[in-house]
Tab-separated table of N, CA and C in Angstrom:
chain	number	residue	atom	x	y	z
A	1	MET	N	35.855	98.700	46.406
A	1	MET	CA	35.372	97.626	47.240
A	1	MET	C	34.114	97.004	46.617
A	2	ARG	N	33.229	97.891	46.173
A	2	ARG	CA	31.985	97.431	45.603
A	2	ARG	C	32.239	96.578	44.353
A	3	SER	N	33.171	96.993	43.499
A	3	SER	CA	33.479	96.249	42.277
A	3	SER	C	34.155	94.920	42.614
A	4	THR	N	34.914	94.880	43.694
A	4	THR	CA	35.549	93.641	44.125
A	4	THR	C	34.502	92.630	44.570
A	5	LEU	N	33.503	93.088	45.342
A	5	LEU	CA	32.430	92.194	45.783
A	5	LEU	C	31.605	91.698	44.596
A	6	LEU	N	31.345	92.574	43.655
A	6	LEU	CA	30.597	92.199	42.465
A	6	LEU	C	31.364	91.152	41.661
A	7	ALA	N	32.663	91.360	41.515
A	7	ALA	CA	33.508	90.402	40.780
A	7	ALA	C	33.531	89.059	41.496
A	8	LEU	N	33.605	89.071	42.822
A	8	LEU	CA	33.607	87.850	43.619
A	8	LEU	C	32.276	87.116	43.477
A	9	ALA	N	31.177	87.835	43.519
A	9	ALA	CA	29.851	87.236	43.378
A	9	ALA	C	29.697	86.588	42.007
A	10	ILE	N	30.148	87.263	40.969
A	10	ILE	CA	30.066	86.713	39.604
A	10	ILE	C	30.933	85.462	39.493
A	11	THR	N	32.124	85.512	40.070
A	11	THR	CA	33.022	84.356	40.036
A	11	THR	C	32.379	83.152	40.720
A	12	LEU	N	31.745	83.368	41.863
A	12	LEU	CA	31.087	82.281	42.589
A	12	LEU	C	29.916	81.721	41.792
A	13	LEU	N	29.137	82.589	41.174
A	13	LEU	CA	27.999	82.119	40.376
A	13	LEU	C	28.457	81.286	39.193
A	14	VAL	N	29.486	81.735	38.532
A	14	VAL	CA	30.008	81.004	37.376
A	14	VAL	C	30.609	79.681	37.827
A	15	ALA	N	31.350	79.678	38.922
A	15	ALA	CA	31.998	78.466	39.405
A	15	ALA	C	30.978	77.428	39.876
A	16	CYS	N	29.921	77.886	40.521
A	16	CYS	CA	28.919	76.956	41.035
A	16	CYS	C	28.011	76.451	39.929
A	17	GLY	N	27.707	77.302	38.996
A	17	GLY	CA	26.832	76.899	37.902
A	17	GLY	C	25.414	76.682	38.381
A	18	ASP	N	24.618	76.197	37.484
A	18	ASP	CA	23.215	75.907	37.775
A	18	ASP	C	23.017	74.417	37.577
A	19	ASP	N	22.915	73.666	38.683
A	19	ASP	CA	22.805	72.209	38.599
A	19	ASP	C	21.560	71.746	37.852
A	20	ASP	N	20.537	72.566	37.797
A	20	ASP	CA	19.311	72.177	37.110
A	20	ASP	C	19.328	72.547	35.629
A	21	ALA	N	20.340	73.275	35.212
A	21	ALA	CA	20.401	73.717	33.819
A	21	ALA	C	20.844	72.558	32.935
A	22	PRO	N	20.377	72.535	31.682
A	22	PRO	CA	20.828	71.484	30.772
A	22	PRO	C	22.304	71.644	30.453
A	23	ALA	N	22.942	70.553	30.047
A	23	ALA	CA	24.355	70.606	29.700
A	23	ALA	C	24.543	71.515	28.500
A	24	PRO	N	25.642	72.220	28.457
A	24	PRO	CA	25.872	73.123	27.326
A	24	PRO	C	26.036	72.337	26.033
A	25	MET	N	25.585	72.940	24.957
A	25	MET	CA	25.704	72.326	23.646
A	25	MET	C	27.132	72.520	23.152
A	26	PRO	N	27.670	71.540	22.395
A	26	PRO	CA	29.010	71.726	21.849
A	26	PRO	C	28.994	72.844	20.814
A	27	ASP	N	30.150	73.412	20.563
A	27	ASP	CA	30.254	74.457	19.555
A	27	ASP	C	29.747	73.938	18.225
A	28	ALA	N	29.135	74.813	17.459
A	28	ALA	CA	28.573	74.422	16.170
A	28	ALA	C	29.645	73.872	15.237
A	29	GLY	N	30.867	74.313	15.358
A	29	GLY	CA	31.937	73.871	14.475
A	29	GLY	C	32.597	72.581	14.924
A	30	SER	N	32.331	72.138	16.137
A	30	SER	CA	33.007	70.936	16.618
A	30	SER	C	32.227	69.689	16.216
A	31	THR	N	32.946	68.607	16.097
A	31	THR	CA	32.300	67.329	15.785
A	31	THR	C	32.673	66.321	16.844
A	32	THR	N	31.742	65.489	17.177
A	32	THR	CA	31.988	64.430	18.130
A	32	THR	C	31.991	63.126	17.357
A	33	ARG	N	33.067	62.393	17.459
A	33	ARG	CA	33.174	61.137	16.733
A	33	ARG	C	32.880	60.001	17.692
A	34	VAL	N	31.942	59.178	17.299
A	34	VAL	CA	31.585	58.016	18.106
A	34	VAL	C	31.901	56.783	17.286
A	35	ASP	N	32.785	55.947	17.797
A	35	ASP	CA	33.127	54.716	17.097
A	35	ASP	C	32.209	53.634	17.632
A	36	SER	N	31.208	53.304	16.847
A	36	SER	CA	30.229	52.329	17.304
A	36	SER	C	30.715	50.908	17.124
A	37	GLY	N	31.775	50.706	16.355
A	37	GLY	CA	32.301	49.373	16.130
A	37	GLY	C	31.387	48.566	15.226
A	38	PRO	N	31.673	47.282	15.101
A	38	PRO	CA	30.845	46.449	14.226
A	38	PRO	C	29.465	46.241	14.834
A	39	PRO	N	28.479	45.982	14.008
A	39	PRO	CA	27.144	45.752	14.549
A	39	PRO	C	27.136	44.486	15.401
A	40	PRO	N	26.280	44.439	16.405
A	40	PRO	CA	26.222	43.237	17.243
A	40	PRO	C	25.754	42.051	16.398
A	41	SER	N	26.241	40.894	16.744
A	41	SER	CA	25.804	39.703	16.030
A	41	SER	C	25.178	38.741	17.024
A	42	GLY	N	24.402	37.852	16.494
A	42	GLY	CA	23.748	36.865	17.328
A	42	GLY	C	22.780	36.067	16.497
A	43	CYS	N	22.055	35.228	17.161
A	43	CYS	CA	21.117	34.346	16.484
A	43	CYS	C	19.724	34.960	16.544
A	44	GLY	N	19.075	35.036	15.400
A	44	GLY	CA	17.741	35.610	15.338
A	44	GLY	C	16.795	34.723	14.548
A	45	GLY	N	15.574	35.114	14.520
A	45	GLY	CA	14.558	34.343	13.803
A	45	GLY	C	13.624	33.649	14.771
A	46	ARG	N	12.887	32.698	14.253
A	46	ARG	CA	11.953	31.921	15.079
A	46	ARG	C	12.163	30.449	14.759
A	47	ALA	N	12.562	29.680	15.756
A	47	ALA	CA	12.827	28.256	15.552
A	47	ALA	C	11.552	27.538	15.095
A	48	THR	N	11.731	26.649	14.156
A	48	THR	CA	10.608	25.851	13.669
A	48	THR	C	10.105	24.973	14.814
A	49	PRO	N	8.806	24.989	15.093
A	49	PRO	CA	8.276	24.167	16.189
A	49	PRO	C	8.501	22.678	15.927
A	50	CYS	N	8.709	21.948	16.995
A	50	CYS	CA	8.937	20.503	16.882
A	50	CYS	C	7.792	19.821	16.139
A	51	SER	N	6.575	20.221	16.405
A	51	SER	CA	5.404	19.571	15.795
A	51	SER	C	5.374	19.719	14.276
A	52	ALA	N	6.133	20.668	13.732
A	52	ALA	CA	6.161	20.874	12.286
A	52	ALA	C	7.255	20.054	11.599
A	53	LEU	N	8.040	19.328	12.379
A	53	LEU	CA	9.155	18.571	11.817
A	53	LEU	C	8.777	17.116	11.592
A	54	ASN	N	9.428	16.502	10.604
A	54	ASN	CA	9.170	15.075	10.349
A	54	ASN	C	10.167	14.223	11.125
A	55	GLU	N	10.019	12.921	11.023
A	55	GLU	CA	10.874	12.003	11.784
A	55	GLU	C	12.351	12.188	11.457
A	56	ALA	N	12.654	12.454	10.196
A	56	ALA	CA	14.052	12.564	9.766
A	56	ALA	C	14.734	13.820	10.307
A	57	THR	N	14.013	14.900	10.495
A	57	THR	CA	14.629	16.161	10.935
A	57	THR	C	14.405	16.468	12.410
A	58	CYS	N	13.542	15.731	13.062
A	58	CYS	CA	13.183	16.013	14.458
A	58	CYS	C	14.392	16.038	15.386
A	59	ALA	N	15.196	14.987	15.336
A	59	ALA	CA	16.327	14.868	16.262
A	59	ALA	C	17.402	15.920	16.014
A	60	MET	N	17.402	16.550	14.840
A	60	MET	CA	18.404	17.570	14.526
A	60	MET	C	18.026	18.938	15.091
A	61	GLN	N	16.775	19.107	15.492
A	61	GLN	CA	16.302	20.389	16.027
A	61	GLN	C	16.487	20.382	17.533
A	62	GLY	N	17.274	21.326	18.047
A	62	GLY	CA	17.500	21.409	19.491
A	62	GLY	C	16.195	21.551	20.247
A	63	GLY	N	16.024	20.736	21.284
A	63	GLY	CA	14.820	20.787	22.109
A	63	GLY	C	13.741	19.827	21.655
A	64	CYS	N	13.919	19.200	20.496
A	64	CYS	CA	12.919	18.283	19.954
A	64	CYS	C	13.388	16.833	20.093
A	65	ALA	N	12.441	15.926	20.176
A	65	ALA	CA	12.742	14.495	20.236
A	65	ALA	C	11.550	13.721	19.694
A	66	LEU	N	11.853	12.570	19.116
A	66	LEU	CA	10.777	11.714	18.618
A	66	LEU	C	10.040	11.077	19.783
A	67	GLU	N	8.752	11.123	19.702
A	67	GLU	CA	7.875	10.456	20.671
A	67	GLU	C	7.034	9.491	19.841
A	68	GLY	N	7.579	8.293	19.634
A	68	GLY	CA	6.944	7.361	18.709
A	68	GLY	C	7.285	7.802	17.298
A	69	THR	N	6.285	8.161	16.533
A	69	THR	CA	6.516	8.664	15.175
A	69	THR	C	6.246	10.161	15.074
A	70	THR	N	5.967	10.783	16.214
A	70	THR	CA	5.657	12.212	16.256
A	70	THR	C	6.824	12.978	16.876
A	71	CYS	N	7.103	14.129	16.327
A	71	CYS	CA	8.161	14.985	16.883
A	71	CYS	C	7.542	15.848	17.976
A	72	GLY	N	8.119	15.786	19.162
A	72	GLY	CA	7.579	16.549	20.285
A	72	GLY	C	8.659	17.334	21.002
A	73	GLY	N	8.247	18.050	21.988
A	73	GLY	CA	9.164	18.879	22.761
A	73	GLY	C	8.964	20.343	22.403
A	74	GLU	N	9.900	21.161	22.852
A	74	GLU	CA	9.850	22.591	22.549
A	74	GLU	C	11.185	22.995	21.953
A	75	ALA	N	11.149	23.478	20.718
A	75	ALA	CA	12.381	23.860	20.030
A	75	ALA	C	13.119	24.946	20.809
A	76	THR	N	14.427	24.816	20.857
A	76	THR	CA	15.268	25.811	21.517
A	76	THR	C	15.141	27.141	20.773
A	77	SER	N	14.887	28.210	21.509
A	77	SER	CA	14.696	29.522	20.875
A	77	SER	C	15.993	30.000	20.237
A	78	CYS	N	15.860	30.704	19.136
A	78	CYS	CA	17.025	31.205	18.398
A	78	CYS	C	17.894	32.107	19.267
A	79	GLY	N	17.277	32.981	20.036
A	79	GLY	CA	18.019	33.938	20.856
A	79	GLY	C	18.897	33.304	21.914
A	80	SER	N	18.645	32.054	22.258
A	80	SER	CA	19.456	31.407	23.288
A	80	SER	C	20.643	30.645	22.698
A	81	LEU	N	20.764	30.640	21.380
A	81	LEU	CA	21.870	29.938	20.717
A	81	LEU	C	23.028	30.911	20.535
A	82	ALA	N	24.171	30.575	21.119
A	82	ALA	CA	25.276	31.530	21.204
A	82	ALA	C	26.307	31.448	20.087
A	83	THR	N	26.334	30.364	19.345
A	83	THR	CA	27.337	30.262	18.289
A	83	THR	C	26.673	30.191	16.919
A	84	ARG	N	27.428	30.584	15.919
A	84	ARG	CA	26.912	30.574	14.551
A	84	ARG	C	26.525	29.156	14.132
A	85	THR	N	27.348	28.179	14.503
A	85	THR	CA	27.100	26.789	14.116
A	85	THR	C	25.790	26.269	14.692
A	86	THR	N	25.583	26.474	15.995
A	86	THR	CA	24.343	25.980	16.597
A	86	THR	C	23.142	26.752	16.075
A	87	CYS	N	23.320	28.035	15.822
A	87	CYS	CA	22.230	28.856	15.305
A	87	CYS	C	21.792	28.371	13.928
A	88	GLU	N	22.756	28.208	13.045
A	88	GLU	CA	22.421	27.833	11.678
A	88	GLU	C	21.937	26.401	11.553
A	89	SER	N	22.205	25.573	12.562
A	89	SER	CA	21.704	24.199	12.507
A	89	SER	C	20.265	24.091	13.017
A	90	GLN	N	19.774	25.145	13.658
A	90	GLN	CA	18.402	25.163	14.174
A	90	GLN	C	17.492	25.711	13.062
A	91	GLN	N	16.555	24.901	12.591
A	91	GLN	CA	15.660	25.344	11.529
A	91	GLN	C	14.872	26.569	11.965
A	92	GLY	N	14.816	27.548	11.093
A	92	GLY	CA	14.095	28.786	11.374
A	92	GLY	C	14.968	29.885	11.942
A	93	CYS	N	16.200	29.552	12.323
A	93	CYS	CA	17.119	30.538	12.902
A	93	CYS	C	18.151	30.960	11.865
A	94	ARG	N	18.674	32.178	12.029
A	94	ARG	CA	19.735	32.667	11.155
A	94	ARG	C	20.688	33.531	11.971
A	95	TRP	N	21.945	33.509	11.587
A	95	TRP	CA	22.976	34.297	12.270
A	95	TRP	C	22.940	35.716	11.737
A	96	LEU	N	22.861	36.679	12.631
A	96	LEU	CA	22.792	38.096	12.236
A	96	LEU	C	24.156	38.730	12.284
């Protein structure tokens, strides 16, 4: 009887586990394969400020416009450009 109760107690302890214990480590011989896929892509860099552009290039920079003979506005940030084409057309930006 005593051995039966002891076996039952051990079974309950093993089944319940210790919720505060860290997760068990995988066997030293096992490997976990993680397929990370291709690296994320997007537009990076720092858009050239409108004030640094001349009359000929001002209108080509997203967010910029000629104000008389001066280029004004705020250049569209590289991170907000979602396609390779729009990214590469924005001076200072590059597709990652």
